[in-house]
Amino acid sequence: MSHLPTWSHRWSTGWWSTTPGRQSNAMRIGMIGLGRMGGSMAQRLINAGHEVVAYDVNDEAVAALSANGADGASSIAELVDALPPPRHVWMMVPVAFVDGLVEQLAPLLDDDDVLIDGGNSHYPDDIRRAATLSELGIHYVDCGVSGGVWGAERGYCLMIGGKKAVVKRLQPVFEALAPGADSAPRTPGRKGEPTPEEQGWLHCGPTGAGHFVKMVHNGIEYGLMAAYAEGLNLLAHGGIGHEGRERDAETTPLDQPEHFQFDFEIDKVTELWRRGSVVGSWLLDLTAQSLHADPALSKFAGRVSDSGEGRWTVQAAIEAGVPLHVISAAVFDRFSSRDEGEYAGKVLSAMRHAFGGHAEKPE
């Protein structure tokens, strides 16, 4: 990978004014983290006419994006050096690495530079980082990003926190990443030019507001996913009446097996619900796609991870005194899916055996 010229060298040689295809409102921005989201976001920015200086610990990811129009950097310092002041650096890394990355970047940045955290940080961490960086004259913007691996094509829903003037400065970047007003039918009653939220991005408030909104967004996502999964699981058991249940003291009898004689084809049900149903959604679209490809979902073991946002949503609700029944249950269900409740099950079996002589039934 070739070393990038410094920004001052680029300016003195007239590079900026002669760059082919550069738009008047285009920006030059650094992107650190080129994984599933960061790489696609950088490519979307490039496709919109922005210039991206890219860095990742994976050299192959940098090389791949460089082949598609980015300026690849071999180090964080090189990335910073290749940006015009005031610099704008977007961090798209797992939450566990954000603080360390901020510590590396802070000494390299100057007054009025901007750090954007587009990962899923906990909003109190945003408030803490912003306060620390402000003492150095560095701005901090938190940006919750939703769109997944489909965002490169569909665009990304952006939930933004930070100072109003700094967010305004980054508007061309947000507009390039967002889906645009045509991505959904206009809400009845809205008139005039499309607002930022209609385009798919929103300045939600001061530092931390963006990730707070994204946190709640992901908590809702947990609940929606759990509701679909539970409902489809009940459909999958609609034919339990075909099975012969043992008759013993440890088995609840199925009183009316004739009421459970259904052999539902779940892939067809989800495809049906995509059309005209009130429960239709993009999540359902993706579920139907997965079931069509593999009705038995044989590639999955059912161990569902949680990356933090659901837990933080429940914690915030407890601190605020807000009931959160569905989302809380969905978070705990993910723990159960990973056998985190196995020991509790053993305790229950031990108690039943102790007070009633009940023996565990084999699987």
C-alpha atoms as a printed R data frame, in Angstrom:
    type eleno elety resid chain resno       x       y       z
1   ATOM     1    CA   MET     A     1   0.000   0.000   0.000
2   ATOM     2    CA   SER     A     2   1.499   3.323  -1.013
3   ATOM     3    CA   HIS     A     3   1.933   6.081   1.533
4   ATOM     4    CA   LEU     A     4  -0.609   8.882   1.120
5   ATOM     5    CA   PRO     A     5   0.676  12.421   0.614
6   ATOM     6    CA   THR     A     6   0.004  14.703   3.557
7   ATOM     7    CA   TRP     A     7  -2.944  17.046   3.296
8   ATOM     8    CA   SER     A     8  -0.714  20.113   3.097
9   ATOM     9    CA   HIS     A     9   1.117  18.561   0.143
10  ATOM    10    CA   ARG     A    10  -2.180  17.785  -1.581
11  ATOM    11    CA   TRP     A    11  -3.319  21.376  -1.152
12  ATOM    12    CA   SER     A    12  -0.057  22.948  -2.345
13  ATOM    13    CA   THR     A    13   0.007  20.797  -5.487
14  ATOM    14    CA   GLY     A    14  -3.568  21.678  -6.415
15  ATOM    15    CA   TRP     A    15  -4.779  18.112  -5.953
16  ATOM    16    CA   TRP     A    16  -8.026  19.215  -4.303
17  ATOM    17    CA   SER     A    17  -9.310  21.400  -7.098
18  ATOM    18    CA   THR     A    18  -8.447  18.958  -9.858
19  ATOM    19    CA   THR     A    19  -9.890  15.770  -8.402
20  ATOM    20    CA   PRO     A    20 -12.187  14.300 -11.107
21  ATOM    21    CA   GLY     A    21 -15.871  14.084 -10.310
22  ATOM    22    CA   ARG     A    22 -15.719  15.966  -7.021
23  ATOM    23    CA   GLN     A    23 -19.042  17.589  -6.065
24  ATOM    24    CA   SER     A    24 -19.279  21.045  -4.520
25  ATOM    25    CA   ASN     A    25 -20.799  19.742  -1.265
26  ATOM    26    CA   ALA     A    26 -18.697  16.592  -1.133
27  ATOM    27    CA   MET     A    27 -16.481  15.956   1.857
28  ATOM    28    CA   ARG     A    28 -13.270  14.109   2.544
29  ATOM    29    CA   ILE     A    29 -13.731  11.847   5.547
30  ATOM    30    CA   GLY     A    30 -11.746   9.175   7.319
31  ATOM    31    CA   MET     A    31 -13.352   5.775   7.938
32  ATOM    32    CA   ILE     A    32 -11.793   3.482  10.541
33  ATOM    33    CA   GLY     A    33 -13.280  -0.013  10.576
34  ATOM    34    CA   LEU     A    34 -14.196  -1.677   7.286
35  ATOM    35    CA   GLY     A    35 -16.210  -4.632   8.505
36  ATOM    36    CA   ARG     A    36 -19.734  -5.631   7.524
37  ATOM    37    CA   MET     A    37 -21.060  -2.118   8.083
38  ATOM    38    CA   GLY     A    38 -18.058   0.203   7.816
39  ATOM    39    CA   GLY     A    39 -16.866  -1.068   4.455
40  ATOM    40    CA   SER     A    40 -20.322  -0.781   2.904
41  ATOM    41    CA   MET     A    41 -20.870   2.671   4.361
42  ATOM    42    CA   ALA     A    42 -17.541   3.845   2.976
43  ATOM    43    CA   GLN     A    43 -18.458   2.502  -0.449
44  ATOM    44    CA   ARG     A    44 -21.821   4.260  -0.339
45  ATOM    45    CA   LEU     A    45 -20.057   7.531   0.451
46  ATOM    46    CA   ILE     A    46 -17.651   7.011  -2.439
47  ATOM    47    CA   ASN     A    47 -20.523   6.238  -4.802
48  ATOM    48    CA   ALA     A    48 -22.163   9.529  -3.756
49  ATOM    49    CA   GLY     A    49 -19.063  11.529  -4.693
50  ATOM    50    CA   HIS     A    50 -17.407  11.850  -1.295
51  ATOM    51    CA   GLU     A    51 -13.757  11.000  -0.731
52  ATOM    52    CA   VAL     A    52 -12.897   8.367   1.837
53  ATOM    53    CA   VAL     A    53  -9.568   7.703   3.499
54  ATOM    54    CA   ALA     A    54  -9.897   4.172   4.842
55  ATOM    55    CA   TYR     A    55  -8.110   2.206   7.539
56  ATOM    56    CA   ASP     A    56  -8.646  -1.206   9.095
57  ATOM    57    CA   VAL     A    57  -6.441  -3.632  10.986
58  ATOM    58    CA   ASN     A    58  -7.212  -6.037   8.128
59  ATOM    59    CA   ASP     A    59  -4.989  -4.956   5.222
60  ATOM    60    CA   GLU     A    60  -7.108  -6.954   2.760
61  ATOM    61    CA   ALA     A    61 -10.188  -4.915   3.633
62  ATOM    62    CA   VAL     A    62  -8.266  -1.698   2.992
63  ATOM    63    CA   ALA     A    63  -6.945  -3.011  -0.316
64  ATOM    64    CA   ALA     A    64 -10.427  -4.074  -1.444
65  ATOM    65    CA   LEU     A    65 -11.932  -0.652  -0.731
66  ATOM    66    CA   SER     A    66  -8.940   1.088  -2.303
67  ATOM    67    CA   ALA     A    67  -9.644  -0.823  -5.485
68  ATOM    68    CA   ASN     A    68 -13.128   0.712  -5.429
69  ATOM    69    CA   GLY     A    69 -12.149   4.348  -5.021
70  ATOM    70    CA   ALA     A    70 -10.932   4.871  -1.457
71  ATOM    71    CA   ASP     A    71  -7.558   6.180  -0.397
72  ATOM    72    CA   GLY     A    72  -6.145   3.398   1.743
73  ATOM    73    CA   ALA     A    73  -4.097   4.265   4.830
74  ATOM    74    CA   SER     A    74  -1.608   1.921   6.442
75  ATOM    75    CA   SER     A    75  -1.994   3.452   9.905
76  ATOM    76    CA   ILE     A    76  -4.263   5.690  11.930
77  ATOM    77    CA   ALA     A    77  -1.675   8.438  11.847
78  ATOM    78    CA   GLU     A    78  -1.485   8.236   8.066
79  ATOM    79    CA   LEU     A    79  -5.265   8.474   7.828
80  ATOM    80    CA   VAL     A    80  -5.361  11.604   9.984
81  ATOM    81    CA   ASP     A    81  -2.488  13.159   8.040
82  ATOM    82    CA   ALA     A    82  -4.381  12.700   4.760
83  ATOM    83    CA   LEU     A    83  -7.447  14.686   5.896
84  ATOM    84    CA   PRO     A    84  -8.006  18.441   5.469
85  ATOM    85    CA   PRO     A    85  -8.641  20.556   8.576
86  ATOM    86    CA   PRO     A    86 -11.055  20.508  10.187
87  ATOM    87    CA   ARG     A    87 -10.806  16.718  10.025
88  ATOM    88    CA   HIS     A    88 -13.746  14.341  10.197
89  ATOM    89    CA   VAL     A    89 -13.062  10.779  11.299
90  ATOM    90    CA   TRP     A    90 -15.798   8.142  11.443
91  ATOM    91    CA   MET     A    91 -15.168   5.191  13.773
92  ATOM    92    CA   MET     A    92 -17.046   2.017  12.839
93  ATOM    93    CA   VAL     A    93 -15.628  -0.547  15.235
94  ATOM    94    CA   PRO     A    94 -17.057  -2.875  17.927
95  ATOM    95    CA   VAL     A    95 -17.917  -1.098  21.156
96  ATOM    96    CA   ALA     A    96 -15.114  -2.826  23.067
97  ATOM    97    CA   PHE     A    97 -12.514  -1.057  20.900
98  ATOM    98    CA   VAL     A    98 -13.918   2.484  20.837
99  ATOM    99    CA   ASP     A    99 -12.211   3.857  23.945
100 ATOM   100    CA   GLY     A   100  -8.828   2.548  22.863
101 ATOM   101    CA   LEU     A   101  -9.290   4.026  19.406
102 ATOM   102    CA   VAL     A   102 -10.293   7.414  20.837
103 ATOM   103    CA   GLU     A   103  -7.133   7.382  22.951
104 ATOM   104    CA   GLN     A   104  -5.047   6.786  19.820
105 ATOM   105    CA   LEU     A   105  -6.809   9.470  17.796
106 ATOM   106    CA   ALA     A   106  -7.029  12.286  20.335
107 ATOM   107    CA   PRO     A   107  -3.308  13.238  20.284
108 ATOM   108    CA   LEU     A   108  -3.358  13.292  16.471
109 ATOM   109    CA   LEU     A   109  -6.345  15.636  16.143
110 ATOM   110    CA   ASP     A   110  -6.569  19.399  16.430
111 ATOM   111    CA   ASP     A   111  -9.037  22.012  17.546
112 ATOM   112    CA   ASP     A   112 -12.393  21.808  15.689
113 ATOM   113    CA   ASP     A   113 -11.772  18.278  14.358
114 ATOM   114    CA   VAL     A   114 -14.679  15.830  14.677
115 ATOM   115    CA   LEU     A   115 -14.835  12.207  15.820
116 ATOM   116    CA   ILE     A   116 -17.991  10.276  14.886
117 ATOM   117    CA   ASP     A   117 -18.802   7.006  16.627
118 ATOM   118    CA   GLY     A   118 -21.121   5.013  14.376
119 ATOM   119    CA   GLY     A   119 -21.031   1.805  16.416
120 ATOM   120    CA   ASN     A   120 -23.407   0.730  19.157
121 ATOM   121    CA   SER     A   121 -21.837   2.488  22.124
122 ATOM   122    CA   HIS     A   122 -23.666   2.877  25.416
123 ATOM   123    CA   TYR     A   123 -24.879   6.467  25.523
124 ATOM   124    CA   PRO     A   124 -23.291   7.314  28.927
125 ATOM   125    CA   ASP     A   125 -19.929   6.493  27.313
126 ATOM   126    CA   ASP     A   126 -20.675   9.075  24.625
127 ATOM   127    CA   ILE     A   127 -21.301  11.729  27.252
128 ATOM   128    CA   ARG     A   128 -18.033  10.857  28.985
129 ATOM   129    CA   ARG     A   129 -15.974  10.823  25.781
130 ATOM   130    CA   ALA     A   130 -17.450  14.094  24.542
131 ATOM   131    CA   ALA     A   131 -16.581  15.848  27.806
132 ATOM   132    CA   THR     A   132 -12.989  14.586  27.686
133 ATOM   133    CA   LEU     A   133 -12.483  15.493  24.019
134 ATOM   134    CA   SER     A   134 -14.065  18.930  24.409
135 ATOM   135    CA   GLU     A   135 -11.187  19.884  26.714
136 ATOM   136    CA   LEU     A   136  -8.939  19.359  23.678
137 ATOM   137    CA   GLY     A   137 -11.249  21.309  21.376
138 ATOM   138    CA   ILE     A   138 -12.323  18.115  19.576
139 ATOM   139    CA   HIS     A   139 -15.984  17.568  18.746
140 ATOM   140    CA   TYR     A   140 -17.691  14.218  19.293
141 ATOM   141    CA   VAL     A   141 -20.785  12.970  17.471
142 ATOM   142    CA   ASP     A   142 -22.625   9.758  18.310
143 ATOM   143    CA   CYS     A   143 -24.501   8.180  15.415
144 ATOM   144    CA   GLY     A   144 -26.638   5.097  15.782
145 ATOM   145    CA   VAL     A   145 -26.752   3.268  12.452
146 ATOM   146    CA   SER     A   146 -29.413   0.768  11.378
147 ATOM   147    CA   GLY     A   147 -29.507  -1.016   8.064
148 ATOM   148    CA   GLY     A   148 -27.312  -4.068   8.469
149 ATOM   149    CA   VAL     A   149 -25.631  -5.707   5.523
150 ATOM   150    CA   TRP     A   150 -28.392  -4.394   3.237
151 ATOM   151    CA   GLY     A   151 -27.578  -0.755   3.942
152 ATOM   152    CA   ALA     A   152 -25.121  -0.394   1.063
153 ATOM   153    CA   GLU     A   153 -28.053  -0.729  -1.326
154 ATOM   154    CA   ARG     A   154 -31.013   0.427   0.768
155 ATOM   155    CA   GLY     A   155 -29.292   3.153   2.778
156 ATOM   156    CA   TYR     A   156 -28.861   3.525   6.522
157 ATOM   157    CA   CYS     A   157 -31.203   4.930   9.136
158 ATOM   158    CA   LEU     A   158 -29.096   7.389  11.149
159 ATOM   159    CA   MET     A   159 -29.836   8.543  14.709
160 ATOM   160    CA   ILE     A   160 -27.456  11.374  15.624
161 ATOM   161    CA   GLY     A   161 -26.381  13.132  18.809
162 ATOM   162    CA   GLY     A   162 -24.035  16.099  19.201
163 ATOM   163    CA   LYS     A   163 -23.767  19.840  18.780
164 ATOM   164    CA   LYS     A   164 -26.139  21.300  16.208
165 ATOM   165    CA   ALA     A   165 -23.450  23.167  14.252
166 ATOM   166    CA   VAL     A   166 -21.231  20.103  13.996
167 ATOM   167    CA   VAL     A   167 -24.112  17.896  12.856
168 ATOM   168    CA   LYS     A   168 -25.012  20.544  10.265
169 ATOM   169    CA   ARG     A   169 -21.440  20.431   8.977
170 ATOM   170    CA   LEU     A   170 -21.754  16.680   8.431
171 ATOM   171    CA   GLN     A   171 -25.130  16.915   6.666
172 ATOM   172    CA   PRO     A   172 -23.761  15.944   3.206
173 ATOM   173    CA   VAL     A   173 -22.354  12.739   4.689
174 ATOM   174    CA   PHE     A   174 -25.588  11.875   6.474
175 ATOM   175    CA   GLU     A   175 -27.628  12.539   3.340
176 ATOM   176    CA   ALA     A   176 -25.366  10.265   1.301
177 ATOM   177    CA   LEU     A   177 -25.663   7.408   3.794
178 ATOM   178    CA   ALA     A   178 -29.404   7.729   4.429
179 ATOM   179    CA   PRO     A   179 -32.012   5.984   2.250
180 ATOM   180    CA   GLY     A   180 -33.687   9.173   1.028
181 ATOM   181    CA   ALA     A   181 -37.299  10.298   1.063
182 ATOM   182    CA   ASP     A   182 -38.366   7.842  -1.627
183 ATOM   183    CA   SER     A   183 -37.590   4.836   0.584
184 ATOM   184    CA   ALA     A   184 -41.054   4.957   2.183
185 ATOM   185    CA   PRO     A   185 -44.468   6.443   1.318
186 ATOM   186    CA   ARG     A   186 -44.908   9.899   2.746
187 ATOM   187    CA   THR     A   187 -46.882  10.090   5.990
188 ATOM   188    CA   PRO     A   188 -50.297  11.666   5.330
189 ATOM   189    CA   GLY     A   189 -50.356  15.297   6.416
190 ATOM   190    CA   ARG     A   190 -46.677  16.005   5.804
191 ATOM   191    CA   LYS     A   191 -46.100  18.726   3.245
192 ATOM   192    CA   GLY     A   192 -43.293  20.777   1.755
193 ATOM   193    CA   GLU     A   193 -39.715  19.743   1.283
194 ATOM   194    CA   PRO     A   194 -38.832  16.406   2.918
195 ATOM   195    CA   THR     A   195 -37.390  16.851   6.395
196 ATOM   196    CA   PRO     A   196 -34.237  15.041   7.527
197 ATOM   197    CA   GLU     A   197 -36.263  12.356   9.320
198 ATOM   198    CA   GLU     A   198 -38.187  11.742   6.105
199 ATOM   199    CA   GLN     A   199 -34.866  11.223   4.362
200 ATOM   200    CA   GLY     A   200 -33.702   8.715   6.965
201 ATOM   201    CA   TRP     A   201 -31.483  10.757   9.294
202 ATOM   202    CA   LEU     A   202 -32.247  12.824  12.381
203 ATOM   203    CA   HIS     A   203 -30.353  15.038  14.815
204 ATOM   204    CA   CYS     A   204 -31.960  13.578  17.933
205 ATOM   205    CA   GLY     A   205 -30.394  15.973  20.436
206 ATOM   206    CA   PRO     A   206 -27.186  16.592  22.408
207 ATOM   207    CA   THR     A   207 -24.373  14.126  22.923
208 ATOM   208    CA   GLY     A   208 -25.687  10.652  23.702
209 ATOM   209    CA   ALA     A   209 -29.109  11.246  22.158
210 ATOM   210    CA   GLY     A   210 -28.278   9.378  18.966
211 ATOM   211    CA   HIS     A   211 -27.157   6.231  20.726
212 ATOM   212    CA   PHE     A   212 -30.033   6.499  23.220
213 ATOM   213    CA   VAL     A   213 -32.515   6.397  20.322
214 ATOM   214    CA   LYS     A   214 -30.549   3.561  18.689
215 ATOM   215    CA   MET     A   215 -30.523   1.663  21.993
216 ATOM   216    CA   VAL     A   216 -34.315   1.827  22.233
217 ATOM   217    CA   HIS     A   217 -34.565   0.975  18.519
218 ATOM   218    CA   ASN     A   218 -32.601  -2.212  19.127
219 ATOM   219    CA   GLY     A   219 -34.622  -3.022  22.221
220 ATOM   220    CA   ILE     A   220 -37.786  -2.826  20.116
221 ATOM   221    CA   GLU     A   221 -36.034  -5.008  17.559
222 ATOM   222    CA   TYR     A   222 -35.471  -7.643  20.267
223 ATOM   223    CA   GLY     A   223 -39.175  -7.619  21.092
224 ATOM   224    CA   LEU     A   224 -40.319  -7.799  17.470
225 ATOM   225    CA   MET     A   225 -37.971 -10.663  16.707
226 ATOM   226    CA   ALA     A   226 -39.082 -12.564  19.796
227 ATOM   227    CA   ALA     A   227 -42.766 -12.133  18.920
228 ATOM   228    CA   TYR     A   228 -42.242 -13.505  15.407
229 ATOM   229    CA   ALA     A   229 -40.123 -16.383  16.721
230 ATOM   230    CA   GLU     A   230 -42.599 -17.366  19.428
231 ATOM   231    CA   GLY     A   231 -45.596 -17.211  17.109
232 ATOM   232    CA   LEU     A   232 -43.903 -19.283  14.423
233 ATOM   233    CA   ASN     A   233 -42.785 -21.768  17.082
234 ATOM   234    CA   LEU     A   234 -46.419 -22.284  18.101
235 ATOM   235    CA   LEU     A   235 -47.344 -22.879  14.462
236 ATOM   236    CA   ALA     A   236 -44.494 -25.398  14.250
237 ATOM   237    CA   HIS     A   237 -46.121 -27.290  17.138
238 ATOM   238    CA   GLY     A   238 -49.585 -27.200  15.586
239 ATOM   239    CA   GLY     A   239 -49.353 -30.929  14.782
240 ATOM   240    CA   ILE     A   240 -48.492 -32.087  18.289
241 ATOM   241    CA   GLY     A   241 -51.737 -34.023  18.381
242 ATOM   242    CA   HIS     A   242 -50.249 -36.483  15.880
243 ATOM   243    CA   GLU     A   243 -47.688 -37.492  18.481
244 ATOM   244    CA   GLY     A   244 -48.413 -40.099  21.081
245 ATOM   245    CA   ARG     A   245 -47.770 -38.637  24.520
246 ATOM   246    CA   GLU     A   246 -46.701 -40.846  27.364
247 ATOM   247    CA   ARG     A   247 -49.139 -41.233  30.226
248 ATOM   248    CA   ASP     A   248 -47.278 -40.868  33.489
249 ATOM   249    CA   ALA     A   249 -46.978 -38.633  36.534
250 ATOM   250    CA   GLU     A   250 -44.333 -36.454  34.896
251 ATOM   251    CA   THR     A   251 -46.193 -35.590  31.677
252 ATOM   252    CA   THR     A   252 -49.006 -33.077  31.305
253 ATOM   253    CA   PRO     A   253 -51.656 -34.802  29.179
254 ATOM   254    CA   LEU     A   254 -52.877 -33.340  25.909
255 ATOM   255    CA   ASP     A   255 -56.582 -33.444  26.655
256 ATOM   256    CA   GLN     A   256 -57.803 -32.823  23.129
257 ATOM   257    CA   PRO     A   257 -55.225 -33.980  20.588
258 ATOM   258    CA   GLU     A   258 -57.812 -33.512  17.855
259 ATOM   259    CA   HIS     A   259 -57.350 -29.763  18.295
260 ATOM   260    CA   PHE     A   260 -53.707 -30.034  17.228
261 ATOM   261    CA   GLN     A   261 -53.781 -31.880  13.929
262 ATOM   262    CA   PHE     A   262 -52.245 -29.164  11.746
263 ATOM   263    CA   ASP     A   263 -49.166 -29.553   9.567
264 ATOM   264    CA   PHE     A   264 -48.382 -25.941   8.806
265 ATOM   265    CA   GLU     A   265 -45.755 -25.093   6.216
266 ATOM   266    CA   ILE     A   266 -44.171 -22.178   8.023
267 ATOM   267    CA   ASP     A   267 -42.355 -20.850   4.975
268 ATOM   268    CA   LYS     A   268 -45.686 -20.484   3.159
269 ATOM   269    CA   VAL     A   269 -47.334 -18.798   6.156
270 ATOM   270    CA   THR     A   270 -44.625 -16.169   6.390
271 ATOM   271    CA   GLU     A   271 -44.842 -15.580   2.645
272 ATOM   272    CA   LEU     A   272 -48.600 -15.126   3.021
273 ATOM   273    CA   TRP     A   273 -48.233 -12.633   5.861
274 ATOM   274    CA   ARG     A   274 -46.006 -10.439   3.717
275 ATOM   275    CA   ARG     A   275 -49.049  -9.541   1.628
276 ATOM   276    CA   GLY     A   276 -51.718  -7.344   3.187
277 ATOM   277    CA   SER     A   277 -51.130  -8.437   6.786
278 ATOM   278    CA   VAL     A   278 -50.865  -5.932   9.615
279 ATOM   279    CA   VAL     A   279 -47.766  -7.805  10.873
280 ATOM   280    CA   GLY     A   280 -45.894  -7.299   7.604
281 ATOM   281    CA   SER     A   281 -42.395  -5.829   7.964
282 ATOM   282    CA   TRP     A   282 -38.862  -5.992   6.631
283 ATOM   283    CA   LEU     A   283 -38.057  -8.420   9.445
284 ATOM   284    CA   LEU     A   284 -40.825 -10.668   8.164
285 ATOM   285    CA   ASP     A   285 -39.490 -10.319   4.615
286 ATOM   286    CA   LEU     A   286 -36.085 -11.538   5.754
287 ATOM   287    CA   THR     A   287 -37.654 -14.354   7.788
288 ATOM   288    CA   ALA     A   288 -39.649 -15.544   4.802
289 ATOM   289    CA   GLN     A   289 -36.501 -15.476   2.702
290 ATOM   290    CA   SER     A   290 -34.613 -17.608   5.226
291 ATOM   291    CA   LEU     A   291 -37.457 -20.110   5.551
292 ATOM   292    CA   HIS     A   292 -37.845 -20.424   1.787
293 ATOM   293    CA   ALA     A   293 -34.150 -21.268   1.460
294 ATOM   294    CA   ASP     A   294 -34.193 -23.726   4.400
295 ATOM   295    CA   PRO     A   295 -37.603 -24.445   5.996
296 ATOM   296    CA   ALA     A   296 -35.974 -26.448   8.793
297 ATOM   297    CA   LEU     A   297 -33.428 -23.703   9.493
298 ATOM   298    CA   SER     A   298 -30.879 -26.507   9.702
299 ATOM   299    CA   LYS     A   299 -27.886 -24.132   9.676
300 ATOM   300    CA   PHE     A   300 -28.842 -22.589  13.008
301 ATOM   301    CA   ALA     A   301 -28.524 -23.967  16.528
302 ATOM   302    CA   GLY     A   302 -30.812 -21.371  18.089
303 ATOM   303    CA   ARG     A   303 -28.169 -19.755  20.311
304 ATOM   304    CA   VAL     A   304 -29.001 -16.061  20.051
305 ATOM   305    CA   SER     A   305 -26.377 -13.483  20.975
306 ATOM   306    CA   ASP     A   306 -27.027 -10.060  22.487
307 ATOM   307    CA   SER     A   307 -24.517  -7.292  21.878
308 ATOM   308    CA   GLY     A   308 -25.626  -5.006  24.691
309 ATOM   309    CA   GLU     A   309 -28.333  -2.684  23.411
310 ATOM   310    CA   GLY     A   310 -31.238  -4.787  24.731
311 ATOM   311    CA   ARG     A   311 -29.674  -4.968  28.177
312 ATOM   312    CA   TRP     A   312 -29.015  -1.226  28.192
313 ATOM   313    CA   THR     A   313 -32.622  -0.546  27.170
314 ATOM   314    CA   VAL     A   314 -33.887  -2.572  30.134
315 ATOM   315    CA   GLN     A   315 -31.394  -0.888  32.478
316 ATOM   316    CA   ALA     A   316 -32.496   2.568  31.315
317 ATOM   317    CA   ALA     A   317 -36.128   1.596  31.820
318 ATOM   318    CA   ILE     A   318 -35.427   0.462  35.386
319 ATOM   319    CA   GLU     A   319 -33.588   3.706  36.190
320 ATOM   320    CA   ALA     A   320 -36.383   5.786  34.664
321 ATOM   321    CA   GLY     A   321 -39.132   3.694  36.267
322 ATOM   322    CA   VAL     A   322 -40.663   2.804  32.910
323 ATOM   323    CA   PRO     A   323 -42.374  -0.600  32.409
324 ATOM   324    CA   LEU     A   324 -40.749  -2.647  29.666
325 ATOM   325    CA   HIS     A   325 -42.428  -6.050  29.781
326 ATOM   326    CA   VAL     A   326 -41.936  -7.307  26.235
327 ATOM   327    CA   ILE     A   327 -38.373  -6.121  25.670
328 ATOM   328    CA   SER     A   328 -37.270  -7.424  29.082
329 ATOM   329    CA   ALA     A   329 -38.682 -10.857  28.302
330 ATOM   330    CA   ALA     A   330 -36.973 -10.843  24.909
331 ATOM   331    CA   VAL     A   331 -33.595 -10.070  26.494
332 ATOM   332    CA   PHE     A   332 -33.949 -12.893  29.033
333 ATOM   333    CA   ASP     A   333 -35.069 -15.262  26.283
334 ATOM   334    CA   ARG     A   334 -31.742 -14.680  24.528
335 ATOM   335    CA   PHE     A   335 -29.945 -15.679  27.714
336 ATOM   336    CA   SER     A   336 -32.012 -18.873  27.838
337 ATOM   337    CA   SER     A   337 -31.183 -19.661  24.218
338 ATOM   338    CA   ARG     A   338 -27.514 -19.864  25.217
339 ATOM   339    CA   ASP     A   339 -28.240 -22.276  28.091
340 ATOM   340    CA   GLU     A   340 -27.558 -19.569  30.665
341 ATOM   341    CA   GLY     A   341 -30.533 -20.949  32.596
342 ATOM   342    CA   GLU     A   342 -29.236 -24.524  32.678
343 ATOM   343    CA   TYR     A   343 -28.184 -24.400  36.308
344 ATOM   344    CA   ALA     A   344 -31.569 -22.982  37.325
345 ATOM   345    CA   GLY     A   345 -33.195 -25.937  35.549
346 ATOM   346    CA   LYS     A   346 -31.046 -28.326  37.547
347 ATOM   347    CA   VAL     A   347 -32.088 -26.590  40.775
348 ATOM   348    CA   LEU     A   348 -35.749 -26.970  39.808
349 ATOM   349    CA   SER     A   349 -35.272 -30.668  39.070
350 ATOM   350    CA   ALA     A   350 -33.484 -31.140  42.393
351 ATOM   351    CA   MET     A   351 -36.320 -29.446  44.300
352 ATOM   352    CA   ARG     A   352 -39.008 -31.519  42.569
353 ATOM   353    CA   HIS     A   353 -37.087 -34.670  43.342
354 ATOM   354    CA   ALA     A   354 -36.570 -33.636  46.968
355 ATOM   355    CA   PHE     A   355 -40.160 -32.765  47.844
356 ATOM   356    CA   GLY     A   356 -42.043 -35.171  45.593
357 ATOM   357    CA   GLY     A   357 -39.669 -37.876  44.477
358 ATOM   358    CA   HIS     A   358 -40.050 -36.777  40.863
359 ATOM   359    CA   ALA     A   359 -37.384 -38.167  38.559
360 ATOM   360    CA   GLU     A   360 -36.204 -36.323  35.489
361 ATOM   361    CA   LYS     A   361 -37.476 -37.747  32.231
362 ATOM   362    CA   PRO     A   362 -34.823 -38.492  29.606
363 ATOM   363    CA   GLU     A   363 -34.802 -36.284  26.536
